């Protein structure tokens, strides 16, 4: 019996000796062929399905643990960012913030939404959006490779409101010296939806929090604060910060 238990323990160690519970013998990531910033520069403003072996890498900047990001994850590296429409829940368990990932993009389609470069499956002609989720672990495994390196969180890019540009969309951004400044006479009390924040010069940026996020009903700050989030830009040209959780609002 003792020998049997020892064999089982050795087998378990052999199968799960990778980081974050990753099975041993995982495939080696392919070599990177281009940067995320260069990929963004190559995008021409309309959906394109990649037919060449393009490989990029970056560290995870988002988490779906609090529910404001849904079935997607963003990676960033050296001034570029990309959102992968994975289509799976609990991505934070296998791809936590700070994990280094390599993405093989051949066969995937690129497009932009809210100013953020995205990769996913080409949607059907009848779909509302041009991209669809990958939707299965097998599809994700074909394009996504996780490195066995220690986690290293991406430092947010510190900007003022007047420094925000479309080229920064998709990146993790921090803006200091803000106050909640509602457009309506009656101020909302919680994060859910779009909320307007202004700086001392009168510049404005909006936060976005899904109604299903864990912190959607938490109270808004009424003093000065700093906000951290993924920078987006809507059709009207206003900039948005999509927060990851309540900790992205700093006193």
JSON list of C-alpha atoms in Angstrom, two decimals, residues 84-250:
[
{"chain": "A", "resi": 84, "resn": "UNK", "atom": "CA", "xyz": [-8.09, 38.39, -27.19]},
{"chain": "A", "resi": 85, "resn": "UNK", "atom": "CA", "xyz": [-11.75, 37.34, -27.37]},
{"chain": "A", "resi": 86, "resn": "UNK", "atom": "CA", "xyz": [-11.22, 34.01, -25.64]},
{"chain": "A", "resi": 87, "resn": "UNK", "atom": "CA", "xyz": [-14.86, 33.23, -24.90]},
{"chain": "A", "resi": 88, "resn": "UNK", "atom": "CA", "xyz": [-14.18, 31.31, -21.67]},
{"chain": "A", "resi": 89, "resn": "UNK", "atom": "CA", "xyz": [-14.98, 32.06, -18.04]},
{"chain": "A", "resi": 90, "resn": "UNK", "atom": "CA", "xyz": [-12.50, 32.34, -15.16]},
{"chain": "A", "resi": 91, "resn": "UNK", "atom": "CA", "xyz": [-9.57, 33.22, -17.41]},
{"chain": "A", "resi": 92, "resn": "UNK", "atom": "CA", "xyz": [-7.86, 34.79, -14.38]},
{"chain": "A", "resi": 93, "resn": "UNK", "atom": "CA", "xyz": [-7.17, 31.32, -12.98]},
{"chain": "A", "resi": 94, "resn": "UNK", "atom": "CA", "xyz": [-4.92, 30.25, -15.86]},
{"chain": "A", "resi": 95, "resn": "UNK", "atom": "CA", "xyz": [-3.85, 33.66, -17.17]},
{"chain": "A", "resi": 96, "resn": "UNK", "atom": "CA", "xyz": [-3.43, 35.94, -14.14]},
{"chain": "A", "resi": 97, "resn": "UNK", "atom": "CA", "xyz": [-2.40, 39.57, -14.27]},
{"chain": "A", "resi": 98, "resn": "UNK", "atom": "CA", "xyz": [1.32, 39.75, -15.00]},
{"chain": "A", "resi": 99, "resn": "UNK", "atom": "CA", "xyz": [1.58, 36.40, -16.80]},
{"chain": "A", "resi": 100, "resn": "UNK", "atom": "CA", "xyz": [3.70, 36.43, -19.95]},
{"chain": "A", "resi": 101, "resn": "UNK", "atom": "CA", "xyz": [1.79, 35.06, -22.96]},
{"chain": "A", "resi": 102, "resn": "UNK", "atom": "CA", "xyz": [2.68, 34.36, -26.57]},
{"chain": "A", "resi": 103, "resn": "UNK", "atom": "CA", "xyz": [-0.14, 34.55, -29.12]},
{"chain": "A", "resi": 104, "resn": "UNK", "atom": "CA", "xyz": [-0.08, 32.87, -32.52]},
{"chain": "A", "resi": 105, "resn": "UNK", "atom": "CA", "xyz": [-2.47, 34.94, -34.61]},
{"chain": "A", "resi": 106, "resn": "UNK", "atom": "CA", "xyz": [-2.51, 33.07, -37.91]},
{"chain": "A", "resi": 107, "resn": "UNK", "atom": "CA", "xyz": [-6.12, 32.26, -38.81]},
{"chain": "A", "resi": 108, "resn": "UNK", "atom": "CA", "xyz": [-7.55, 34.83, -36.39]},
{"chain": "A", "resi": 109, "resn": "UNK", "atom": "CA", "xyz": [-9.23, 38.07, -37.42]},
{"chain": "A", "resi": 110, "resn": "UNK", "atom": "CA", "xyz": [-8.19, 41.52, -36.21]},
{"chain": "A", "resi": 111, "resn": "UNK", "atom": "CA", "xyz": [-10.48, 44.48, -35.76]},
{"chain": "A", "resi": 112, "resn": "UNK", "atom": "CA", "xyz": [-10.92, 47.45, -33.47]},
{"chain": "A", "resi": 113, "resn": "UNK", "atom": "CA", "xyz": [-13.66, 48.24, -30.97]},
{"chain": "A", "resi": 114, "resn": "UNK", "atom": "CA", "xyz": [-13.71, 51.25, -28.66]},
{"chain": "A", "resi": 115, "resn": "UNK", "atom": "CA", "xyz": [-10.29, 52.04, -30.08]},
{"chain": "A", "resi": 116, "resn": "UNK", "atom": "CA", "xyz": [-8.84, 48.75, -28.81]},
{"chain": "A", "resi": 117, "resn": "UNK", "atom": "CA", "xyz": [-7.23, 46.28, -31.21]},
{"chain": "A", "resi": 118, "resn": "UNK", "atom": "CA", "xyz": [-8.90, 42.88, -30.81]},
{"chain": "A", "resi": 119, "resn": "UNK", "atom": "CA", "xyz": [-8.30, 39.35, -32.11]},
{"chain": "A", "resi": 120, "resn": "UNK", "atom": "CA", "xyz": [-10.94, 36.63, -32.42]},
{"chain": "A", "resi": 121, "resn": "UNK", "atom": "CA", "xyz": [-12.91, 34.51, -34.86]},
{"chain": "A", "resi": 122, "resn": "UNK", "atom": "CA", "xyz": [-14.44, 36.17, -37.88]},
{"chain": "A", "resi": 123, "resn": "UNK", "atom": "CA", "xyz": [-18.14, 36.61, -37.15]},
{"chain": "A", "resi": 124, "resn": "UNK", "atom": "CA", "xyz": [-20.93, 35.60, -39.49]},
{"chain": "A", "resi": 125, "resn": "UNK", "atom": "CA", "xyz": [-22.34, 38.14, -41.91]},
{"chain": "A", "resi": 126, "resn": "UNK", "atom": "CA", "xyz": [-25.49, 38.50, -39.82]},
{"chain": "A", "resi": 127, "resn": "UNK", "atom": "CA", "xyz": [-23.62, 39.26, -36.59]},
{"chain": "A", "resi": 128, "resn": "UNK", "atom": "CA", "xyz": [-23.69, 42.69, -34.97]},
{"chain": "A", "resi": 129, "resn": "UNK", "atom": "CA", "xyz": [-19.92, 42.83, -34.58]},
{"chain": "A", "resi": 130, "resn": "UNK", "atom": "CA", "xyz": [-17.13, 41.73, -36.91]},
{"chain": "A", "resi": 131, "resn": "UNK", "atom": "CA", "xyz": [-15.45, 39.46, -34.34]},
{"chain": "A", "resi": 132, "resn": "UNK", "atom": "CA", "xyz": [-16.68, 36.50, -32.33]},
{"chain": "A", "resi": 133, "resn": "UNK", "atom": "CA", "xyz": [-15.22, 34.66, -29.34]},
{"chain": "A", "resi": 134, "resn": "UNK", "atom": "CA", "xyz": [-12.93, 31.67, -29.84]},
{"chain": "A", "resi": 135, "resn": "UNK", "atom": "CA", "xyz": [-15.32, 29.85, -27.53]},
{"chain": "A", "resi": 136, "resn": "UNK", "atom": "CA", "xyz": [-13.42, 26.66, -26.62]},
{"chain": "A", "resi": 137, "resn": "UNK", "atom": "CA", "xyz": [-10.33, 25.63, -24.70]},
{"chain": "A", "resi": 138, "resn": "UNK", "atom": "CA", "xyz": [-9.03, 23.74, -27.75]},
{"chain": "A", "resi": 139, "resn": "UNK", "atom": "CA", "xyz": [-9.25, 26.87, -29.90]},
{"chain": "A", "resi": 140, "resn": "UNK", "atom": "CA", "xyz": [-7.54, 28.90, -27.19]},
{"chain": "A", "resi": 141, "resn": "UNK", "atom": "CA", "xyz": [-4.75, 26.34, -26.79]},
{"chain": "A", "resi": 142, "resn": "UNK", "atom": "CA", "xyz": [-3.98, 26.54, -30.52]},
{"chain": "A", "resi": 143, "resn": "UNK", "atom": "CA", "xyz": [-3.14, 30.22, -30.34]},
{"chain": "A", "resi": 144, "resn": "UNK", "atom": "CA", "xyz": [-2.20, 30.99, -26.73]},
{"chain": "A", "resi": 145, "resn": "UNK", "atom": "CA", "xyz": [0.97, 29.90, -24.91]},
{"chain": "A", "resi": 146, "resn": "UNK", "atom": "CA", "xyz": [1.79, 30.68, -21.29]},
{"chain": "A", "resi": 147, "resn": "UNK", "atom": "CA", "xyz": [5.40, 31.11, -20.22]},
{"chain": "A", "resi": 148, "resn": "UNK", "atom": "CA", "xyz": [6.76, 29.58, -17.03]},
{"chain": "A", "resi": 149, "resn": "UNK", "atom": "CA", "xyz": [8.08, 32.93, -15.81]},
{"chain": "A", "resi": 150, "resn": "UNK", "atom": "CA", "xyz": [7.22, 34.72, -12.56]},
{"chain": "A", "resi": 151, "resn": "UNK", "atom": "CA", "xyz": [4.31, 37.14, -12.73]},
{"chain": "A", "resi": 152, "resn": "UNK", "atom": "CA", "xyz": [5.33, 40.73, -13.46]},
{"chain": "A", "resi": 153, "resn": "UNK", "atom": "CA", "xyz": [2.53, 43.27, -13.46]},
{"chain": "A", "resi": 154, "resn": "UNK", "atom": "CA", "xyz": [2.61, 45.94, -16.18]},
{"chain": "A", "resi": 155, "resn": "UNK", "atom": "CA", "xyz": [3.16, 49.42, -14.73]},
{"chain": "A", "resi": 156, "resn": "UNK", "atom": "CA", "xyz": [0.24, 51.69, -15.74]},
{"chain": "A", "resi": 157, "resn": "UNK", "atom": "CA", "xyz": [1.09, 54.48, -18.17]},
{"chain": "A", "resi": 158, "resn": "UNK", "atom": "CA", "xyz": [0.64, 57.74, -16.22]},
{"chain": "A", "resi": 159, "resn": "UNK", "atom": "CA", "xyz": [-1.05, 60.39, -18.32]},
{"chain": "A", "resi": 160, "resn": "UNK", "atom": "CA", "xyz": [-3.01, 63.59, -17.92]},
{"chain": "A", "resi": 161, "resn": "UNK", "atom": "CA", "xyz": [-6.38, 63.83, -19.63]},
{"chain": "A", "resi": 162, "resn": "UNK", "atom": "CA", "xyz": [-4.96, 66.22, -22.22]},
{"chain": "A", "resi": 163, "resn": "UNK", "atom": "CA", "xyz": [-2.28, 63.64, -23.07]},
{"chain": "A", "resi": 164, "resn": "UNK", "atom": "CA", "xyz": [-4.70, 60.86, -24.02]},
{"chain": "A", "resi": 165, "resn": "UNK", "atom": "CA", "xyz": [-4.49, 59.79, -27.67]},
{"chain": "A", "resi": 166, "resn": "UNK", "atom": "CA", "xyz": [-6.11, 57.03, -29.77]},
{"chain": "A", "resi": 167, "resn": "UNK", "atom": "CA", "xyz": [-2.71, 55.30, -29.92]},
{"chain": "A", "resi": 168, "resn": "UNK", "atom": "CA", "xyz": [-2.92, 54.69, -26.16]},
{"chain": "A", "resi": 169, "resn": "UNK", "atom": "CA", "xyz": [-6.21, 52.76, -26.38]},
{"chain": "A", "resi": 170, "resn": "UNK", "atom": "CA", "xyz": [-5.94, 49.22, -25.05]},
{"chain": "A", "resi": 171, "resn": "UNK", "atom": "CA", "xyz": [-3.12, 50.11, -22.68]},
{"chain": "A", "resi": 172, "resn": "UNK", "atom": "CA", "xyz": [-3.29, 50.16, -18.90]},
{"chain": "A", "resi": 173, "resn": "UNK", "atom": "CA", "xyz": [-3.45, 53.86, -17.97]},
{"chain": "A", "resi": 174, "resn": "UNK", "atom": "CA", "xyz": [-3.41, 55.79, -14.70]},
{"chain": "A", "resi": 175, "resn": "UNK", "atom": "CA", "xyz": [-4.77, 59.34, -14.37]},
{"chain": "A", "resi": 176, "resn": "UNK", "atom": "CA", "xyz": [-4.21, 61.29, -11.15]},
{"chain": "A", "resi": 177, "resn": "UNK", "atom": "CA", "xyz": [-5.92, 64.31, -9.62]},
{"chain": "A", "resi": 178, "resn": "UNK", "atom": "CA", "xyz": [-9.50, 63.46, -10.58]},
{"chain": "A", "resi": 179, "resn": "UNK", "atom": "CA", "xyz": [-12.85, 64.15, -8.96]},
{"chain": "A", "resi": 180, "resn": "UNK", "atom": "CA", "xyz": [-16.23, 62.65, -9.69]},
{"chain": "A", "resi": 181, "resn": "UNK", "atom": "CA", "xyz": [-18.04, 65.29, -11.76]},
{"chain": "A", "resi": 182, "resn": "UNK", "atom": "CA", "xyz": [-21.47, 64.09, -12.94]},
{"chain": "A", "resi": 183, "resn": "UNK", "atom": "CA", "xyz": [-23.06, 65.66, -15.99]},
{"chain": "A", "resi": 184, "resn": "UNK", "atom": "CA", "xyz": [-26.54, 65.50, -14.49]},
{"chain": "A", "resi": 185, "resn": "UNK", "atom": "CA", "xyz": [-27.79, 67.64, -11.61]},
{"chain": "A", "resi": 186, "resn": "UNK", "atom": "CA", "xyz": [-28.55, 64.51, -9.61]},
{"chain": "A", "resi": 187, "resn": "UNK", "atom": "CA", "xyz": [-25.35, 62.56, -9.03]},
{"chain": "A", "resi": 188, "resn": "UNK", "atom": "CA", "xyz": [-25.32, 58.77, -9.20]},
{"chain": "A", "resi": 189, "resn": "UNK", "atom": "CA", "xyz": [-24.06, 56.99, -6.12]},
{"chain": "A", "resi": 190, "resn": "UNK", "atom": "CA", "xyz": [-22.47, 53.84, -7.58]},
{"chain": "A", "resi": 191, "resn": "UNK", "atom": "CA", "xyz": [-20.05, 52.76, -10.30]},
{"chain": "A", "resi": 192, "resn": "UNK", "atom": "CA", "xyz": [-22.50, 50.96, -12.59]},
{"chain": "A", "resi": 193, "resn": "UNK", "atom": "CA", "xyz": [-22.55, 52.40, -16.11]},
{"chain": "A", "resi": 194, "resn": "UNK", "atom": "CA", "xyz": [-20.63, 55.46, -17.31]},
{"chain": "A", "resi": 195, "resn": "UNK", "atom": "CA", "xyz": [-19.33, 57.94, -14.75]},
{"chain": "A", "resi": 196, "resn": "UNK", "atom": "CA", "xyz": [-17.65, 61.26, -15.50]},
{"chain": "A", "resi": 197, "resn": "UNK", "atom": "CA", "xyz": [-14.46, 62.37, -13.73]},
{"chain": "A", "resi": 198, "resn": "UNK", "atom": "CA", "xyz": [-12.72, 65.70, -14.26]},
{"chain": "A", "resi": 199, "resn": "UNK", "atom": "CA", "xyz": [-9.29, 67.15, -13.52]},
{"chain": "A", "resi": 200, "resn": "UNK", "atom": "CA", "xyz": [-8.42, 70.60, -12.18]},
{"chain": "A", "resi": 201, "resn": "UNK", "atom": "CA", "xyz": [-8.28, 72.01, -15.71]},
{"chain": "A", "resi": 202, "resn": "UNK", "atom": "CA", "xyz": [-11.80, 70.84, -16.55]},
{"chain": "A", "resi": 203, "resn": "UNK", "atom": "CA", "xyz": [-10.78, 67.94, -18.77]},
{"chain": "A", "resi": 204, "resn": "UNK", "atom": "CA", "xyz": [-13.04, 64.89, -18.48]},
{"chain": "A", "resi": 205, "resn": "UNK", "atom": "CA", "xyz": [-12.68, 61.12, -18.71]},
{"chain": "A", "resi": 206, "resn": "UNK", "atom": "CA", "xyz": [-15.39, 58.53, -18.14]},
{"chain": "A", "resi": 207, "resn": "UNK", "atom": "CA", "xyz": [-15.24, 55.21, -16.32]},
{"chain": "A", "resi": 208, "resn": "UNK", "atom": "CA", "xyz": [-17.20, 52.19, -17.46]},
{"chain": "A", "resi": 209, "resn": "UNK", "atom": "CA", "xyz": [-18.37, 49.40, -15.14]},
{"chain": "A", "resi": 210, "resn": "UNK", "atom": "CA", "xyz": [-20.75, 46.63, -16.20]},
{"chain": "A", "resi": 211, "resn": "UNK", "atom": "CA", "xyz": [-23.90, 46.23, -14.13]},
{"chain": "A", "resi": 212, "resn": "UNK", "atom": "CA", "xyz": [-22.83, 42.61, -13.51]},
{"chain": "A", "resi": 213, "resn": "UNK", "atom": "CA", "xyz": [-19.43, 43.54, -12.05]},
{"chain": "A", "resi": 214, "resn": "UNK", "atom": "CA", "xyz": [-18.92, 42.69, -8.38]},
{"chain": "A", "resi": 215, "resn": "UNK", "atom": "CA", "xyz": [-18.23, 46.33, -7.52]},
{"chain": "A", "resi": 216, "resn": "UNK", "atom": "CA", "xyz": [-20.93, 47.92, -9.69]},
{"chain": "A", "resi": 217, "resn": "UNK", "atom": "CA", "xyz": [-23.03, 48.92, -6.65]},
{"chain": "A", "resi": 218, "resn": "UNK", "atom": "CA", "xyz": [-20.15, 50.20, -4.54]},
{"chain": "A", "resi": 219, "resn": "UNK", "atom": "CA", "xyz": [-20.10, 53.91, -3.67]},
{"chain": "A", "resi": 220, "resn": "UNK", "atom": "CA", "xyz": [-18.27, 56.41, -5.84]},
{"chain": "A", "resi": 221, "resn": "UNK", "atom": "CA", "xyz": [-15.46, 58.53, -4.38]},
{"chain": "A", "resi": 222, "resn": "UNK", "atom": "CA", "xyz": [-16.29, 62.15, -3.69]},
{"chain": "A", "resi": 223, "resn": "UNK", "atom": "CA", "xyz": [-12.80, 63.44, -3.01]},
{"chain": "A", "resi": 224, "resn": "UNK", "atom": "CA", "xyz": [-9.70, 63.53, -5.18]},
{"chain": "A", "resi": 225, "resn": "UNK", "atom": "CA", "xyz": [-8.64, 60.19, -6.55]},
{"chain": "A", "resi": 226, "resn": "UNK", "atom": "CA", "xyz": [-6.53, 58.41, -9.14]},
{"chain": "A", "resi": 227, "resn": "UNK", "atom": "CA", "xyz": [-8.06, 56.00, -11.62]},
{"chain": "A", "resi": 228, "resn": "UNK", "atom": "CA", "xyz": [-6.44, 53.02, -13.33]},
{"chain": "A", "resi": 229, "resn": "UNK", "atom": "CA", "xyz": [-7.98, 51.09, -16.21]},
{"chain": "A", "resi": 230, "resn": "UNK", "atom": "CA", "xyz": [-7.83, 50.05, -19.83]},
{"chain": "A", "resi": 231, "resn": "UNK", "atom": "CA", "xyz": [-8.14, 53.12, -22.01]},
{"chain": "A", "resi": 232, "resn": "UNK", "atom": "CA", "xyz": [-10.94, 53.10, -24.59]},
{"chain": "A", "resi": 233, "resn": "UNK", "atom": "CA", "xyz": [-12.52, 55.68, -26.92]},
{"chain": "A", "resi": 234, "resn": "UNK", "atom": "CA", "xyz": [-16.15, 55.71, -28.02]},
{"chain": "A", "resi": 235, "resn": "UNK", "atom": "CA", "xyz": [-17.71, 56.87, -31.27]},
{"chain": "A", "resi": 236, "resn": "UNK", "atom": "CA", "xyz": [-18.22, 60.39, -29.92]},
{"chain": "A", "resi": 237, "resn": "UNK", "atom": "CA", "xyz": [-14.50, 60.71, -29.21]},
{"chain": "A", "resi": 238, "resn": "UNK", "atom": "CA", "xyz": [-14.70, 60.70, -25.42]},
{"chain": "A", "resi": 239, "resn": "UNK", "atom": "CA", "xyz": [-12.13, 58.62, -23.54]},
{"chain": "A", "resi": 240, "resn": "UNK", "atom": "CA", "xyz": [-13.14, 55.85, -21.16]},
{"chain": "A", "resi": 241, "resn": "UNK", "atom": "CA", "xyz": [-11.29, 53.93, -18.48]},
{"chain": "A", "resi": 242, "resn": "UNK", "atom": "CA", "xyz": [-12.61, 50.40, -18.07]},
{"chain": "A", "resi": 243, "resn": "UNK", "atom": "CA", "xyz": [-11.77, 49.49, -14.49]},
{"chain": "A", "resi": 244, "resn": "UNK", "atom": "CA", "xyz": [-10.74, 45.96, -13.50]},
{"chain": "A", "resi": 245, "resn": "UNK", "atom": "CA", "xyz": [-11.99, 46.10, -9.90]},
{"chain": "A", "resi": 246, "resn": "UNK", "atom": "CA", "xyz": [-12.63, 48.55, -7.05]},
{"chain": "A", "resi": 247, "resn": "UNK", "atom": "CA", "xyz": [-8.90, 48.76, -6.31]},
{"chain": "A", "resi": 248, "resn": "UNK", "atom": "CA", "xyz": [-8.43, 50.66, -9.57]},
{"chain": "A", "resi": 249, "resn": "UNK", "atom": "CA", "xyz": [-9.78, 53.72, -7.79]},
{"chain": "A", "resi": 250, "resn": "UNK", "atom": "CA", "xyz": [-6.98, 55.03, -5.57]}
]
